[in-house]
JSON list of C-alpha atoms in Angstrom, two decimals:
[
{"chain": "A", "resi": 276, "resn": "UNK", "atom": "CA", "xyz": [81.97, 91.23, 111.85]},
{"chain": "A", "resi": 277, "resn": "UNK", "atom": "CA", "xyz": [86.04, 92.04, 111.53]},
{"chain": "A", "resi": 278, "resn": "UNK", "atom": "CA", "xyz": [87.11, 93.56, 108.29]},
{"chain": "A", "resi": 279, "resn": "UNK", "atom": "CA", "xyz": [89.82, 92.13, 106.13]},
{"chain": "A", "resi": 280, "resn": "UNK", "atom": "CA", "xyz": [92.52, 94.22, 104.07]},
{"chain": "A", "resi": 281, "resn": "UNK", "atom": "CA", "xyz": [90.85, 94.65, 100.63]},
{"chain": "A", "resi": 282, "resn": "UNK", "atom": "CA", "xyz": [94.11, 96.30, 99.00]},
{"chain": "A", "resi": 283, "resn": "UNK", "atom": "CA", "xyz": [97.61, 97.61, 99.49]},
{"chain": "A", "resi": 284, "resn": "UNK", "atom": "CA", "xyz": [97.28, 100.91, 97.63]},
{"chain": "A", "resi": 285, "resn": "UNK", "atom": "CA", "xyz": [100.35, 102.95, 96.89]},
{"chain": "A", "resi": 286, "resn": "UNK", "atom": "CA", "xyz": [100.25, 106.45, 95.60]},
{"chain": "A", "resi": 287, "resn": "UNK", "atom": "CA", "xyz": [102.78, 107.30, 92.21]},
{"chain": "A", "resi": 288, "resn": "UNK", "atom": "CA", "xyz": [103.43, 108.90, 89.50]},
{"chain": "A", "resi": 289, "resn": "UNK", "atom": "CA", "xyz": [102.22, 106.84, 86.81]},
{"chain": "A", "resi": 290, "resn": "UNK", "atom": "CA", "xyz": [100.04, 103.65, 88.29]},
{"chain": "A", "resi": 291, "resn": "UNK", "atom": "CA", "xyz": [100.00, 102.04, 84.81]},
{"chain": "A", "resi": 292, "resn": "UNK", "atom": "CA", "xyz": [103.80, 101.81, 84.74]},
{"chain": "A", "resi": 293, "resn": "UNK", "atom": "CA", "xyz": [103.92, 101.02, 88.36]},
{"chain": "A", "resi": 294, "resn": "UNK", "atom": "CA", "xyz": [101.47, 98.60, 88.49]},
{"chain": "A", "resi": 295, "resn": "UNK", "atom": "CA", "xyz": [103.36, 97.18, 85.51]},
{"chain": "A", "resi": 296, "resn": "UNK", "atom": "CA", "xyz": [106.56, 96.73, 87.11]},
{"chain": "A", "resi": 297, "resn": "UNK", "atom": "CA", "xyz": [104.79, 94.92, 90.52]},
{"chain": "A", "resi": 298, "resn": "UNK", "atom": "CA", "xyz": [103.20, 92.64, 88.38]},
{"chain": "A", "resi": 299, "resn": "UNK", "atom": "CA", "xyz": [106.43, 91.75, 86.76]},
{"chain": "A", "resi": 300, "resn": "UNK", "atom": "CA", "xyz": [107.78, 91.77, 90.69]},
{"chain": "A", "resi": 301, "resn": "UNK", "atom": "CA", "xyz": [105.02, 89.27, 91.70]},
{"chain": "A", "resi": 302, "resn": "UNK", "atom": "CA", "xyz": [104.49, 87.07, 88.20]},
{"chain": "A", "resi": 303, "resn": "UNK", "atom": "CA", "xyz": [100.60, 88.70, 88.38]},
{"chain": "A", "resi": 304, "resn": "UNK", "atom": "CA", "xyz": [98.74, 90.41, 85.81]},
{"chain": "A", "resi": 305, "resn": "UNK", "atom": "CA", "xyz": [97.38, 93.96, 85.75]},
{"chain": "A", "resi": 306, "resn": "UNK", "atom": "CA", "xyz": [93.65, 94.26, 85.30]},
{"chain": "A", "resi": 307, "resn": "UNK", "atom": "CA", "xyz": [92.01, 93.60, 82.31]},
{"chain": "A", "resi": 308, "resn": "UNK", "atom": "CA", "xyz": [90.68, 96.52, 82.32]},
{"chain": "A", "resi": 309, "resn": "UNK", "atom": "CA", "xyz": [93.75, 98.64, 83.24]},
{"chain": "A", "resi": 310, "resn": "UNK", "atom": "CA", "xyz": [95.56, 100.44, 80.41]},
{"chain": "A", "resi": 311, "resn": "UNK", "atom": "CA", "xyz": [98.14, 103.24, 79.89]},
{"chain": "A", "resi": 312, "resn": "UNK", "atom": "CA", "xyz": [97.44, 106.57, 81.12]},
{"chain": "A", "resi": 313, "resn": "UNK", "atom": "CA", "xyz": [94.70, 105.36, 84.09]},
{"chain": "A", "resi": 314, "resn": "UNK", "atom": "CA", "xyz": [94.74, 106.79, 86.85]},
{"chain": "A", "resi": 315, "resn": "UNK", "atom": "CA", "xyz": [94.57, 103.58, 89.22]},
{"chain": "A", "resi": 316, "resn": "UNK", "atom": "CA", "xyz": [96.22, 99.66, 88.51]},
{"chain": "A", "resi": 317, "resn": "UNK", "atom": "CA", "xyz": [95.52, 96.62, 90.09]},
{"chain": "A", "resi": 318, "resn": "UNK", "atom": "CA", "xyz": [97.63, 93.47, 90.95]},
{"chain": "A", "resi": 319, "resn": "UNK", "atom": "CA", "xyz": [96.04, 90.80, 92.17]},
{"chain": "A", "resi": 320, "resn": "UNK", "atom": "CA", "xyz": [98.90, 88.18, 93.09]},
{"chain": "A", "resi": 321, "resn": "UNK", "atom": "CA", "xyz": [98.50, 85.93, 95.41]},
{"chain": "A", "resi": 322, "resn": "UNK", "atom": "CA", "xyz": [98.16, 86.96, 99.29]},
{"chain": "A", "resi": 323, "resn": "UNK", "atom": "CA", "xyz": [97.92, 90.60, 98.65]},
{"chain": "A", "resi": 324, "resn": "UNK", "atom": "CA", "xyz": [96.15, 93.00, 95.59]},
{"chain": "A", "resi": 325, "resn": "UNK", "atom": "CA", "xyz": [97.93, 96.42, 95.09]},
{"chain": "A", "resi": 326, "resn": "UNK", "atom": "CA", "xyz": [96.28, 99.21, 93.82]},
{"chain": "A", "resi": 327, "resn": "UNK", "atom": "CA", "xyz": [98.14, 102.00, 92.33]},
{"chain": "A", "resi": 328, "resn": "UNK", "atom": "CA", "xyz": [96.77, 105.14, 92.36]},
{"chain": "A", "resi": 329, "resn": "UNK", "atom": "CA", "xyz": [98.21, 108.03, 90.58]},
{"chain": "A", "resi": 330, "resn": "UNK", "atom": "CA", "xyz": [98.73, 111.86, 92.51]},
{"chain": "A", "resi": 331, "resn": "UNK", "atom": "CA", "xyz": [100.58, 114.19, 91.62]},
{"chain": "A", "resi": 332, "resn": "UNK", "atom": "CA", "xyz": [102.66, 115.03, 94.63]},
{"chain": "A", "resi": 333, "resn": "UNK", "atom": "CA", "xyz": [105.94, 113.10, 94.39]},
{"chain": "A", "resi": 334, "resn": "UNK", "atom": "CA", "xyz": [107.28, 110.84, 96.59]},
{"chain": "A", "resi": 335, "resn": "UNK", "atom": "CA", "xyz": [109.19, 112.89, 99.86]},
{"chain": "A", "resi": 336, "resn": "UNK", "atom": "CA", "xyz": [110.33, 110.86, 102.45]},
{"chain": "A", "resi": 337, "resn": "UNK", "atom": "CA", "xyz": [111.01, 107.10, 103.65]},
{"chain": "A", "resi": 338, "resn": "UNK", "atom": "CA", "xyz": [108.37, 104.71, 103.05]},
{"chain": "A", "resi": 339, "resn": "UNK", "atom": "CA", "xyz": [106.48, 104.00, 106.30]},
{"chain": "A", "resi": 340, "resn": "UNK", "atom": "CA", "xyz": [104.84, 100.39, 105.68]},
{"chain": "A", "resi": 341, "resn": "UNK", "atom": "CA", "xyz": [107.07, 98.96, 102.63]},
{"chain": "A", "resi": 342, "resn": "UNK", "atom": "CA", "xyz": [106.36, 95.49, 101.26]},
{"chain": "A", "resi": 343, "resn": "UNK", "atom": "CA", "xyz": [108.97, 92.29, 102.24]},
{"chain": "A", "resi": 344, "resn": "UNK", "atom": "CA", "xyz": [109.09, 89.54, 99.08]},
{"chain": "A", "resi": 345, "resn": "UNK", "atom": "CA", "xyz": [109.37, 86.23, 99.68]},
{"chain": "A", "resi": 346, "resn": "UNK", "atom": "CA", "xyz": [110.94, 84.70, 96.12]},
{"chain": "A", "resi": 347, "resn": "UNK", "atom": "CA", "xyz": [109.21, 80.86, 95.78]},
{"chain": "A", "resi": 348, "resn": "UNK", "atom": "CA", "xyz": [110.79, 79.11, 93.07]},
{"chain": "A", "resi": 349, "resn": "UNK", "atom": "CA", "xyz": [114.25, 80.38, 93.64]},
{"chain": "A", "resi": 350, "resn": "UNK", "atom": "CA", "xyz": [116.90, 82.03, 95.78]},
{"chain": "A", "resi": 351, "resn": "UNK", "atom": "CA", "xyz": [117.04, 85.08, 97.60]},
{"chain": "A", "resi": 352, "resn": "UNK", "atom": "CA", "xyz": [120.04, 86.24, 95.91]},
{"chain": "A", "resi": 353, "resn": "UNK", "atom": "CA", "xyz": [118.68, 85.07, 92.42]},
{"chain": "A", "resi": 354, "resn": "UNK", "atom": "CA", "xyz": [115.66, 87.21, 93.18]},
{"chain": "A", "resi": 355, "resn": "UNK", "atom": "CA", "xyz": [117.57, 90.27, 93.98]},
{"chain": "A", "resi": 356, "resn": "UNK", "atom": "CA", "xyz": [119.08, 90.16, 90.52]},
{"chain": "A", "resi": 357, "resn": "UNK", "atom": "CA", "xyz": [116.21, 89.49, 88.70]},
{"chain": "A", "resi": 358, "resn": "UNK", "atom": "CA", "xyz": [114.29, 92.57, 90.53]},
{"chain": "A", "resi": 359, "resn": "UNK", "atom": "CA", "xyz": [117.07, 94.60, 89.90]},
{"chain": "A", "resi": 360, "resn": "UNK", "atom": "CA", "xyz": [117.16, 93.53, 85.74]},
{"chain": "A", "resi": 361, "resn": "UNK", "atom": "CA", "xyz": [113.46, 94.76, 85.90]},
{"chain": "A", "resi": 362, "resn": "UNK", "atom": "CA", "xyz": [114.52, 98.21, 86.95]},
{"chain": "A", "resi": 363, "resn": "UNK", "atom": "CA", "xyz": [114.92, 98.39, 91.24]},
{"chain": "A", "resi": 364, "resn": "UNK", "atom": "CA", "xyz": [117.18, 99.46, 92.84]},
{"chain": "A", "resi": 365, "resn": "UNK", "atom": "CA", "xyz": [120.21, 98.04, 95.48]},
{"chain": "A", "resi": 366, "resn": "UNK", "atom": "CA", "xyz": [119.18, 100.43, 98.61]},
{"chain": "A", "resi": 367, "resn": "UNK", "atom": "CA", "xyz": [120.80, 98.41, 101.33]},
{"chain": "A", "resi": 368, "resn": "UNK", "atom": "CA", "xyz": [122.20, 95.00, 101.62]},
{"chain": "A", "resi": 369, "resn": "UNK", "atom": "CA", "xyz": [121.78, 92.87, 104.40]},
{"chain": "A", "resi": 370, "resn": "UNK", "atom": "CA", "xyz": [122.64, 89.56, 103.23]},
{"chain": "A", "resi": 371, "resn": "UNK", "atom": "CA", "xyz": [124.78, 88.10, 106.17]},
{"chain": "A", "resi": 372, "resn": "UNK", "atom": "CA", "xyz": [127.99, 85.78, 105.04]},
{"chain": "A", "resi": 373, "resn": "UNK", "atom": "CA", "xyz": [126.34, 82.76, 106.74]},
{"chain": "A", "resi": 374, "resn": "UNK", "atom": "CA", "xyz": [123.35, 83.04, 104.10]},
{"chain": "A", "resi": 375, "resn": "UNK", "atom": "CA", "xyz": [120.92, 85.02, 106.61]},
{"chain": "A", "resi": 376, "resn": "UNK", "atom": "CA", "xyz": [119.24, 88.86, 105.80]},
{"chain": "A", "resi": 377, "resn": "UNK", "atom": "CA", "xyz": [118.36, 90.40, 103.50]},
{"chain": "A", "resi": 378, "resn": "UNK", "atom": "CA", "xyz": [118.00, 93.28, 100.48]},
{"chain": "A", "resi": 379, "resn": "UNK", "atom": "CA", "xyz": [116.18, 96.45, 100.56]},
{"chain": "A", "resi": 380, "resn": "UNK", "atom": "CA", "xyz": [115.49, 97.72, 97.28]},
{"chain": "A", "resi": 381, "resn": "UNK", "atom": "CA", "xyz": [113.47, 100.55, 95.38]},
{"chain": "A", "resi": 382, "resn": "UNK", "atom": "CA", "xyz": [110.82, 99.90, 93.12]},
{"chain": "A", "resi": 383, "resn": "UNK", "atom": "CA", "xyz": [110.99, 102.14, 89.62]},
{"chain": "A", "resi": 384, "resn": "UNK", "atom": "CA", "xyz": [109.29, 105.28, 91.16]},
{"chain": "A", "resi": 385, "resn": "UNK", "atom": "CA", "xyz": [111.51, 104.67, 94.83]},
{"chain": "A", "resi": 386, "resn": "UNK", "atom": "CA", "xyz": [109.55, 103.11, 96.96]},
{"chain": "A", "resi": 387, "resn": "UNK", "atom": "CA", "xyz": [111.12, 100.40, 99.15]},
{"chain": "A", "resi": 388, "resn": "UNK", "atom": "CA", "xyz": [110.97, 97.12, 99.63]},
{"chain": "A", "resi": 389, "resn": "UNK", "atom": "CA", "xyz": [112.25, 93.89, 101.01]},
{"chain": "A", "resi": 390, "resn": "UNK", "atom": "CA", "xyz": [113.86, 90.73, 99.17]},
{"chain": "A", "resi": 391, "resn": "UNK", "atom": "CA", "xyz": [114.18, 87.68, 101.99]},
{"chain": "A", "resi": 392, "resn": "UNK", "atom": "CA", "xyz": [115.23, 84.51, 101.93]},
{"chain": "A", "resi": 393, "resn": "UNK", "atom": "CA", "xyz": [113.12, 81.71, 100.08]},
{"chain": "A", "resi": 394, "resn": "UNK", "atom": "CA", "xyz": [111.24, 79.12, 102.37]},
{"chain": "A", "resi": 395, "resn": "UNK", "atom": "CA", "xyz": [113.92, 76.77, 100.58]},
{"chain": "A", "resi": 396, "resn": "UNK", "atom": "CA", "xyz": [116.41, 78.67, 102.12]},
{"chain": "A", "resi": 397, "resn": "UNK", "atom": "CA", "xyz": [115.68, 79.55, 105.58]},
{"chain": "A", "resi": 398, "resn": "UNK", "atom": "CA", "xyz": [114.54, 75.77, 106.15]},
{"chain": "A", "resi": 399, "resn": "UNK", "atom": "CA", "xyz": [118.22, 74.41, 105.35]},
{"chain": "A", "resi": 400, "resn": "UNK", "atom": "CA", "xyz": [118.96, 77.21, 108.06]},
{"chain": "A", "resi": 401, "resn": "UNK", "atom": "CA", "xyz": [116.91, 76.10, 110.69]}
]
């Protein structure tokens, strides 16, 4: 028997406001039974659930497994902007002239992640 990956889980500050703004990220809801003040969230979008779980040491260094989005109903670029209206933050940009790369943003407690190109987009690439 092999085992599968049951959840992402990311240690925070506050997993009720975190797992707020990923399900905002990923158009998922939060548990029903997750509320304010809990010490754990769940998102359970589609392809991955991630399950925030509050500590109380702060986040220290570079993330070292970070999540890459893949935007599906529009751009890249359009993503980037929407992520960053919901509070990220601009990191690194390395979105190419010719339409290739990518962003690396920070979620609202830091932690980074990647914004790629659509399917849409790297197909009129290829």
């Amino acid at each position: 028997m092999t085992s599968l990956v049951r959840h992402i889980t990311i240690d925070c500050s506050d997993a009720y406001r975190l797992g707020s703004f990923w399900a905002a990220v990923l158009d998922a809801p939060l548990h029903e039974d997750d509320k304010p003040g809990d010490e754990e969230a769940l998102v359970r979008a589609s392809g991955a659930s991630l399950l925030f779980i509050t500590v109380p040491e702060a986040k220290s260094v570079k993330n070292r497994v970070h999540l890459d989005v893949q935007p599906q109903d529009r751009t890249r670029d359009a993503e980037v902007e929407r992520l960053l209206g919901l509070g990220a933050t601009l990191v690194a940009d390395h979105r190419r002239p010719d339409g290739t790369g990518w962003a690396t943003l920070a979620d609202i407690e830091g932690n980074e992640f990647c914004v790629e190109r659509s399917a849409a987009e790297r197909a009129a690439t290829a």
